[in-house]
Tab-separated table of N, CA, C and O in Angstrom:
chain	number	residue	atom	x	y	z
A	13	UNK	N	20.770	-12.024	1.566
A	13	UNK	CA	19.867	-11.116	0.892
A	13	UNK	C	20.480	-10.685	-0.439
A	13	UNK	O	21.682	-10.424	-0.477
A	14	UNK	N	19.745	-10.601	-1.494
A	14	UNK	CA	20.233	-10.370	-2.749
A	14	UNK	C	20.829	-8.725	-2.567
A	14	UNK	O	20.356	-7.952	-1.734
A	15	UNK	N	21.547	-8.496	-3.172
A	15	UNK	CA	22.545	-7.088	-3.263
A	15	UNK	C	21.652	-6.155	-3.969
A	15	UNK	O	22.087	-5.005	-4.033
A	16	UNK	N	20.406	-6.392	-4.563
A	16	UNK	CA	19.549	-5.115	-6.039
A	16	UNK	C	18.850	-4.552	-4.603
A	16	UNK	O	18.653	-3.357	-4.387
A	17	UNK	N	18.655	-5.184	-4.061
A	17	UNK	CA	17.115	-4.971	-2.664
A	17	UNK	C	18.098	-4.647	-1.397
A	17	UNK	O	17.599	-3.993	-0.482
A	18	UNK	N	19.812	-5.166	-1.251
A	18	UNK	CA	19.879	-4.697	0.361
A	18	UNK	C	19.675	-3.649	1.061
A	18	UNK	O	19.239	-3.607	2.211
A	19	UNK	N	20.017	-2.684	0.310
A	19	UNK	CA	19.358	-1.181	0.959
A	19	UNK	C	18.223	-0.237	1.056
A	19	UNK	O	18.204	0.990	1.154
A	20	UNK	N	16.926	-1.461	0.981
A	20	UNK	CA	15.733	-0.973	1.190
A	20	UNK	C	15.473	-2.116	3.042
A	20	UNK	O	16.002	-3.105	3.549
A	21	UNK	N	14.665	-1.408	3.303
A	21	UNK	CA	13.910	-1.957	4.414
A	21	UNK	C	12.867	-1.311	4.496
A	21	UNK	O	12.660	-0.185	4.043
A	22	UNK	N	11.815	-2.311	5.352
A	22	UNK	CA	10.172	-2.270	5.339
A	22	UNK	C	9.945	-1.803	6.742
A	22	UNK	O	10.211	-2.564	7.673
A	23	UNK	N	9.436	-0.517	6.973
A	23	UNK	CA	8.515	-0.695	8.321
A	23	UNK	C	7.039	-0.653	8.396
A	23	UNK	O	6.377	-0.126	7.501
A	24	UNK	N	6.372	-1.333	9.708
A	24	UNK	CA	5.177	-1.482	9.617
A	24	UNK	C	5.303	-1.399	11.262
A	24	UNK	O	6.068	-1.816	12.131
A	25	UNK	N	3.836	-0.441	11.150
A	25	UNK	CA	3.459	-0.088	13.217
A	25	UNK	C	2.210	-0.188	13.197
A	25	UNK	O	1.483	-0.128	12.205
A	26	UNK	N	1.851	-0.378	14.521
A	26	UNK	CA	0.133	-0.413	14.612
A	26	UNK	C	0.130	0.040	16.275
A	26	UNK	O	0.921	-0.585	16.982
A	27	UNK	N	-0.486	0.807	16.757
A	27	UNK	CA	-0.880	1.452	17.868
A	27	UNK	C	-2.929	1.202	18.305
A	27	UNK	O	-3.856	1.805	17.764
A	28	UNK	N	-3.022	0.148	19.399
A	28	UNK	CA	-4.640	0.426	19.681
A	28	UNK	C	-4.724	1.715	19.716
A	28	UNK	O	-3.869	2.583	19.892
A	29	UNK	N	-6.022	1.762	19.502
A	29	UNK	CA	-6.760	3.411	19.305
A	29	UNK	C	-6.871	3.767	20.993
A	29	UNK	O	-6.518	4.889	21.355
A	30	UNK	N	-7.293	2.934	21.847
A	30	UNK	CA	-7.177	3.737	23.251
A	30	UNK	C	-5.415	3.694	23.317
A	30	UNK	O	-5.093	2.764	24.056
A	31	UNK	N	-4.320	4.348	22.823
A	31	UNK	CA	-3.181	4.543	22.937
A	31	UNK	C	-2.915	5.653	22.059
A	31	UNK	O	-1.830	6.212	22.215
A	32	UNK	N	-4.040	6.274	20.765
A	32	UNK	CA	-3.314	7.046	20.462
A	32	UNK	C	-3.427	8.238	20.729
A	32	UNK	O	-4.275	8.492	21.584
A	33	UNK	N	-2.856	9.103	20.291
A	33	UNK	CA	-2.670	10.590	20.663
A	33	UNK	C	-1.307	10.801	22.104
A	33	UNK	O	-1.193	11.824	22.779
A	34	UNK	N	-0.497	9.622	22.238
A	34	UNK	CA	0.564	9.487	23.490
A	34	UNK	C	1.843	9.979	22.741
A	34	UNK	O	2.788	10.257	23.480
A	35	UNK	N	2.010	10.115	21.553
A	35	UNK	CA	2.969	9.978	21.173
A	35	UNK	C	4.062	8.838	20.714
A	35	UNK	O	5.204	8.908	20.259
A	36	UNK	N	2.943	7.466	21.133
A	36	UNK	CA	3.733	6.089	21.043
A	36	UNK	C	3.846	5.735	19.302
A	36	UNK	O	4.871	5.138	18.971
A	37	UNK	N	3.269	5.932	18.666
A	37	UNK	CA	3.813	6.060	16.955
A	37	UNK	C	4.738	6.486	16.868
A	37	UNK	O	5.718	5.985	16.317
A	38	UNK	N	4.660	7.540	17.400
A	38	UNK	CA	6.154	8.756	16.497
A	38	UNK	C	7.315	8.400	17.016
A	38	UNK	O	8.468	8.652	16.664
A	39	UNK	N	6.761	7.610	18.142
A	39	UNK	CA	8.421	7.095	18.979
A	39	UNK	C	8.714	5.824	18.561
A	39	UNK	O	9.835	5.353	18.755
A	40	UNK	N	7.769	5.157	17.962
A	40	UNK	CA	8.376	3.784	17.020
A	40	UNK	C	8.732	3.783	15.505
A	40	UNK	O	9.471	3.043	14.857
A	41	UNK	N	7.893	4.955	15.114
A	41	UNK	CA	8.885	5.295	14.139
A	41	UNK	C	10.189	5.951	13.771
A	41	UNK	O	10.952	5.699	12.839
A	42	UNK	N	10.264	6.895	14.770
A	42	UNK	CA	11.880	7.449	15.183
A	42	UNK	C	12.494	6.555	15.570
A	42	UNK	O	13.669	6.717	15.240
A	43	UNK	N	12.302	5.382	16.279
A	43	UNK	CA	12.926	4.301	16.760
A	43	UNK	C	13.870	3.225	15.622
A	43	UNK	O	14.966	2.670	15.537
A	44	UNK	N	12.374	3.426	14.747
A	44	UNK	CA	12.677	2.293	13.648
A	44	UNK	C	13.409	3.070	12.461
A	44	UNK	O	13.913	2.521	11.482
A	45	UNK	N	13.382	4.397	12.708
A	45	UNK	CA	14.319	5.132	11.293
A	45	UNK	C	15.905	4.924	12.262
A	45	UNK	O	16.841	4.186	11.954
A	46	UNK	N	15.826	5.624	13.200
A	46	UNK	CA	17.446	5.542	13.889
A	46	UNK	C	17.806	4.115	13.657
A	46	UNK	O	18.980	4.067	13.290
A	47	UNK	N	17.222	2.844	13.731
A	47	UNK	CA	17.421	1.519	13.738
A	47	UNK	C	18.098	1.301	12.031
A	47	UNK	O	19.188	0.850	11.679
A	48	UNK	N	17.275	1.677	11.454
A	48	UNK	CA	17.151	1.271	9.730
A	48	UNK	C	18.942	2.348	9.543
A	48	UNK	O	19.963	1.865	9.053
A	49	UNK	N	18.856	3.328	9.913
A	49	UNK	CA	20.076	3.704	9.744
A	49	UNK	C	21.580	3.446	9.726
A	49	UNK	O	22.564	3.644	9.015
A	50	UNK	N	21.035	2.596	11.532
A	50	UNK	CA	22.323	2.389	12.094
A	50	UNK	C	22.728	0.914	11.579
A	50	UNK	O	23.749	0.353	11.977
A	51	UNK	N	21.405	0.067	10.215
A	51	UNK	CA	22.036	-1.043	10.087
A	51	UNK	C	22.382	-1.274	8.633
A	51	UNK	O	22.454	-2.334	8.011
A	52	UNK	N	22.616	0.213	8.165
A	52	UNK	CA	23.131	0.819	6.776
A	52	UNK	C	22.159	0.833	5.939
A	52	UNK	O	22.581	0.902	4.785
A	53	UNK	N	20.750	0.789	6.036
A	53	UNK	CA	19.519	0.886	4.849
A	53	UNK	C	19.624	2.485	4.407
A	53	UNK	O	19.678	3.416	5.211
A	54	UNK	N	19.641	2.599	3.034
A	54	UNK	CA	19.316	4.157	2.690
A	54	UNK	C	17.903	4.205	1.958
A	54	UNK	O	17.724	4.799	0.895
A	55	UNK	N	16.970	3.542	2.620
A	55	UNK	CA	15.532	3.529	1.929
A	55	UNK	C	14.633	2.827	3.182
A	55	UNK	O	14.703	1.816	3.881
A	56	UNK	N	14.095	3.538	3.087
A	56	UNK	CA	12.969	2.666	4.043
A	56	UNK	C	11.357	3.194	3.820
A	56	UNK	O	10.751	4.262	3.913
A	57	UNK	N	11.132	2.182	3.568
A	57	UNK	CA	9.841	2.255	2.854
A	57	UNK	C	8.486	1.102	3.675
A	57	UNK	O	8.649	0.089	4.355
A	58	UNK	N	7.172	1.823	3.230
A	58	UNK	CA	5.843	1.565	3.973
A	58	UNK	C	4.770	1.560	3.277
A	58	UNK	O	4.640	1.917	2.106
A	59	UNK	N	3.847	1.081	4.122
A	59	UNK	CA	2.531	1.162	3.118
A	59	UNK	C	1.443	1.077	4.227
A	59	UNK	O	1.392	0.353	5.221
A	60	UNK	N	0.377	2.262	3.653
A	60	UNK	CA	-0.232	2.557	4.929
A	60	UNK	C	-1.760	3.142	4.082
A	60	UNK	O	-1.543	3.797	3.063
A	61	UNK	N	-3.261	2.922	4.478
A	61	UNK	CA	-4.277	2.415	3.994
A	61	UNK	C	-4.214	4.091	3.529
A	61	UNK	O	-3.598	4.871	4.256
A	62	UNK	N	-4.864	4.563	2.327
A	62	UNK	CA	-5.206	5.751	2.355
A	62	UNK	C	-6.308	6.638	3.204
A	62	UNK	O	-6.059	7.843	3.248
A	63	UNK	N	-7.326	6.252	3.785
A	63	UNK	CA	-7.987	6.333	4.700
A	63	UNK	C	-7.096	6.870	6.197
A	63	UNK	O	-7.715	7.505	7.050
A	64	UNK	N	-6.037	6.631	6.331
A	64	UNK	CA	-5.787	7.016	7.715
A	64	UNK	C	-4.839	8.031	7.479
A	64	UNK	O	-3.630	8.000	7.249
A	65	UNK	N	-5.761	9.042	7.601
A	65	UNK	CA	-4.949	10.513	7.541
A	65	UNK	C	-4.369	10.842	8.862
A	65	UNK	O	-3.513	11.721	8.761
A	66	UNK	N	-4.586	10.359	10.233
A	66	UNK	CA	-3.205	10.578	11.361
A	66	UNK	C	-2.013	10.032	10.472
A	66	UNK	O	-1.267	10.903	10.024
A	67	UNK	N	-1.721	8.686	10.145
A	67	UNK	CA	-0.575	8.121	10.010
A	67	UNK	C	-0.233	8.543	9.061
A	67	UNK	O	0.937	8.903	9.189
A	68	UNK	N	-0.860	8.847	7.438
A	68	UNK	CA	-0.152	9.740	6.469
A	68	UNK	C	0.237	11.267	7.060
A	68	UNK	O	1.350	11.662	6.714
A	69	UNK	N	-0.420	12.018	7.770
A	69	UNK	CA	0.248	13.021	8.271
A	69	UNK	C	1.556	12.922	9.204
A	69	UNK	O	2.515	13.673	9.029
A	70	UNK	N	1.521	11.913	10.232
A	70	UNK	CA	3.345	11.465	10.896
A	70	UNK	C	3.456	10.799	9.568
A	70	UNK	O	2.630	11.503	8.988
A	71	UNK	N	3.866	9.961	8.655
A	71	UNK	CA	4.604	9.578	8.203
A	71	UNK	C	5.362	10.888	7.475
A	71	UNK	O	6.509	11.301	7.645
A	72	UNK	N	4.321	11.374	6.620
A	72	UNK	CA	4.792	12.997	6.317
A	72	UNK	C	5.830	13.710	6.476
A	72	UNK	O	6.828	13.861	5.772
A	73	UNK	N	5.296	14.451	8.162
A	73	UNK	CA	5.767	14.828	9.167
A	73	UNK	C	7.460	14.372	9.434
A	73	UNK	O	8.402	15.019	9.893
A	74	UNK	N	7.369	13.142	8.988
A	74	UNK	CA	9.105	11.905	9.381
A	74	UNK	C	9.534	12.565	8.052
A	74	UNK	O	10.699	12.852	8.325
A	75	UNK	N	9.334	12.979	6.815
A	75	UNK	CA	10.075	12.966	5.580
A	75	UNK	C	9.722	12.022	4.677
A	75	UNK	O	10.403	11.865	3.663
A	76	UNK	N	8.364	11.106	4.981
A	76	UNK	CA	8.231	10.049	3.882
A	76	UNK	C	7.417	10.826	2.755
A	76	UNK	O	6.630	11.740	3.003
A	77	UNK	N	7.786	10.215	1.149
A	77	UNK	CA	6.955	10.954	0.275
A	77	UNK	C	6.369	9.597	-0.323
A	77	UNK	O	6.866	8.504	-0.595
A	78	UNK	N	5.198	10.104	-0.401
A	78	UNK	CA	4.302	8.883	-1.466
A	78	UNK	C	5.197	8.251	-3.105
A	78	UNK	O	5.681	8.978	-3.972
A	79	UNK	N	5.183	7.266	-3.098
A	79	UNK	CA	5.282	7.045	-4.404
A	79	UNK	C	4.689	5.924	-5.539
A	79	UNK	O	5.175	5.394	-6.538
A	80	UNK	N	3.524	5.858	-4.925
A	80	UNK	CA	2.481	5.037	-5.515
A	80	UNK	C	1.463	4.500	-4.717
A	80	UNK	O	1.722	4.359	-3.522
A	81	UNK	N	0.411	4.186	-5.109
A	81	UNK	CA	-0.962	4.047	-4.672
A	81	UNK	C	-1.662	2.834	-5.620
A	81	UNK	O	-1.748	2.787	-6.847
A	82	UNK	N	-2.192	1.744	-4.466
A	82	UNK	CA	-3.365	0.520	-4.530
A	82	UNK	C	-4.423	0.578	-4.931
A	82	UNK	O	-4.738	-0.051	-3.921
A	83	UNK	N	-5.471	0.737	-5.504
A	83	UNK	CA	-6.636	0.997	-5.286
A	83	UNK	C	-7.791	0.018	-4.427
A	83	UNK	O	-8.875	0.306	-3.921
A	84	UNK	N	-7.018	-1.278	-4.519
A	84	UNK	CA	-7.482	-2.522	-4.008
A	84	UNK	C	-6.340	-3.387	-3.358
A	84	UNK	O	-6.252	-4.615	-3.324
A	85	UNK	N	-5.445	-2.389	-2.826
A	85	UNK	CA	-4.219	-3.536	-2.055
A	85	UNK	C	-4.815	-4.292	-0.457
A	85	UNK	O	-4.036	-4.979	0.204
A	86	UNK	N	-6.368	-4.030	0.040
A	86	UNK	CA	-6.764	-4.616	1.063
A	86	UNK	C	-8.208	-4.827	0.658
A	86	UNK	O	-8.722	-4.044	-0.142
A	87	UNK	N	-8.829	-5.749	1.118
A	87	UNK	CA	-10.063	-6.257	0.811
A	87	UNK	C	-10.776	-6.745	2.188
A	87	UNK	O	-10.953	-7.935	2.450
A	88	UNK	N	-11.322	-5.223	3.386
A	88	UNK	CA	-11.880	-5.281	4.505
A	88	UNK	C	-13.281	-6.178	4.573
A	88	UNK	O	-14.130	-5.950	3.711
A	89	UNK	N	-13.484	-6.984	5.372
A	89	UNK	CA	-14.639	-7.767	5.700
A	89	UNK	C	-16.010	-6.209	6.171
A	89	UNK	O	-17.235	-6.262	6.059
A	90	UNK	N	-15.255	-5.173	6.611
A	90	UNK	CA	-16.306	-4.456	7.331
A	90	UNK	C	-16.383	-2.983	6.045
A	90	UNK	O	-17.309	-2.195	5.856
A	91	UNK	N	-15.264	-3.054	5.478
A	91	UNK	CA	-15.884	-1.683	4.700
A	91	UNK	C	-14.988	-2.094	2.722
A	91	UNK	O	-14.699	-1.297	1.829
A	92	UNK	N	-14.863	-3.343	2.771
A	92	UNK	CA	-14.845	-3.894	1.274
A	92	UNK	C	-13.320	-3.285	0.663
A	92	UNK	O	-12.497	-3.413	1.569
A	93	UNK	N	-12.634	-2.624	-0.662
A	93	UNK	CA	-11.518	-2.479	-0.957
A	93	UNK	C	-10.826	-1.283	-0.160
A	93	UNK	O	-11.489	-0.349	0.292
A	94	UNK	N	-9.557	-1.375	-0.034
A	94	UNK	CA	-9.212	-0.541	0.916
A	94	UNK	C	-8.091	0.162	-0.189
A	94	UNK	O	-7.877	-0.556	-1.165
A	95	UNK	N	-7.477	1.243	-0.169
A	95	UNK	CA	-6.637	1.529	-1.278
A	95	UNK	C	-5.439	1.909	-0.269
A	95	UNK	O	-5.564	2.524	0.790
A	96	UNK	N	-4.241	1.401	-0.837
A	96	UNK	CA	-3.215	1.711	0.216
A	96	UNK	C	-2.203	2.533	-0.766
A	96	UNK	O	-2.137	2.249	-1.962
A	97	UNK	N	-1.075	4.025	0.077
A	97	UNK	CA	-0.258	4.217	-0.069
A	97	UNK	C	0.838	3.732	0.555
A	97	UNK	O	1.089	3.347	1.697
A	98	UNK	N	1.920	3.932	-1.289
A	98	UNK	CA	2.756	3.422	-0.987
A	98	UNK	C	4.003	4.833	-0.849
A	98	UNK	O	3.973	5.806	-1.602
A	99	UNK	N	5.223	4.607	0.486
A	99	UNK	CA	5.900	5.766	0.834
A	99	UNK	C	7.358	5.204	1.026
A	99	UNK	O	7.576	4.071	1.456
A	100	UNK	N	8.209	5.987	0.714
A	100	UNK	CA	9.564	5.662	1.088
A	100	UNK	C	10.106	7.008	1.669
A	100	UNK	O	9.353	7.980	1.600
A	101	UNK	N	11.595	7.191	2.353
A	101	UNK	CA	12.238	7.675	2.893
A	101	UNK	C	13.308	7.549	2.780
A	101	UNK	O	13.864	6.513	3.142
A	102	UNK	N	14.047	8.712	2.162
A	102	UNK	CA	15.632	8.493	1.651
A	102	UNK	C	16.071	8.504	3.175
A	102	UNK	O	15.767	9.309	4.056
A	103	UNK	N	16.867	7.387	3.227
A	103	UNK	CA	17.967	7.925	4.818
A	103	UNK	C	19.385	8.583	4.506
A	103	UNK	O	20.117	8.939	5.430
């Protein structure tokens, strides 16, 4: 891995909707920050549709702050451009 980028890492989660409200997000993302830690990343960063205000509120909630926004980073068959934020997390 090039040395400008080693200390970023990417997470990405997805939970079916009959699963949420269990708490199974917040435990894969605590999972995946203790992980990103323990394998020396001091950045960990995501991207998550603006539309889904549960997951911007836990990501939040974890310490992630926005730092840029898509207006067209997804292009849905059922509801057309999707605008995604973009978030990182100092570790």
């Amino acid at each position: 891995m090039k040395y400008k980028v080693r200390h970023r890492a990417e997470l990405g989660i997805s939970v079916l909707k009959a699963f949420w409200g269990l708490g199974i997000g917040r435990a894969l993302m605590t999972s995946c920050i203790e992980c990103a830690k323990a394998a020396g990343y001091s950045q960990l960063e995501l991207k998550v549709v603006a539309e889904n205000a549960r997951a911007l509120s836990m990501y939040e909630k974890a310490g992630f702050v926005e730092y840029g926004r898509n207006p067209k980073a997804f292009n849905s068959r059922m509801t057309g451009f999707q605008e995604v934020v973009y978030m990182r997390l100092e570790l």
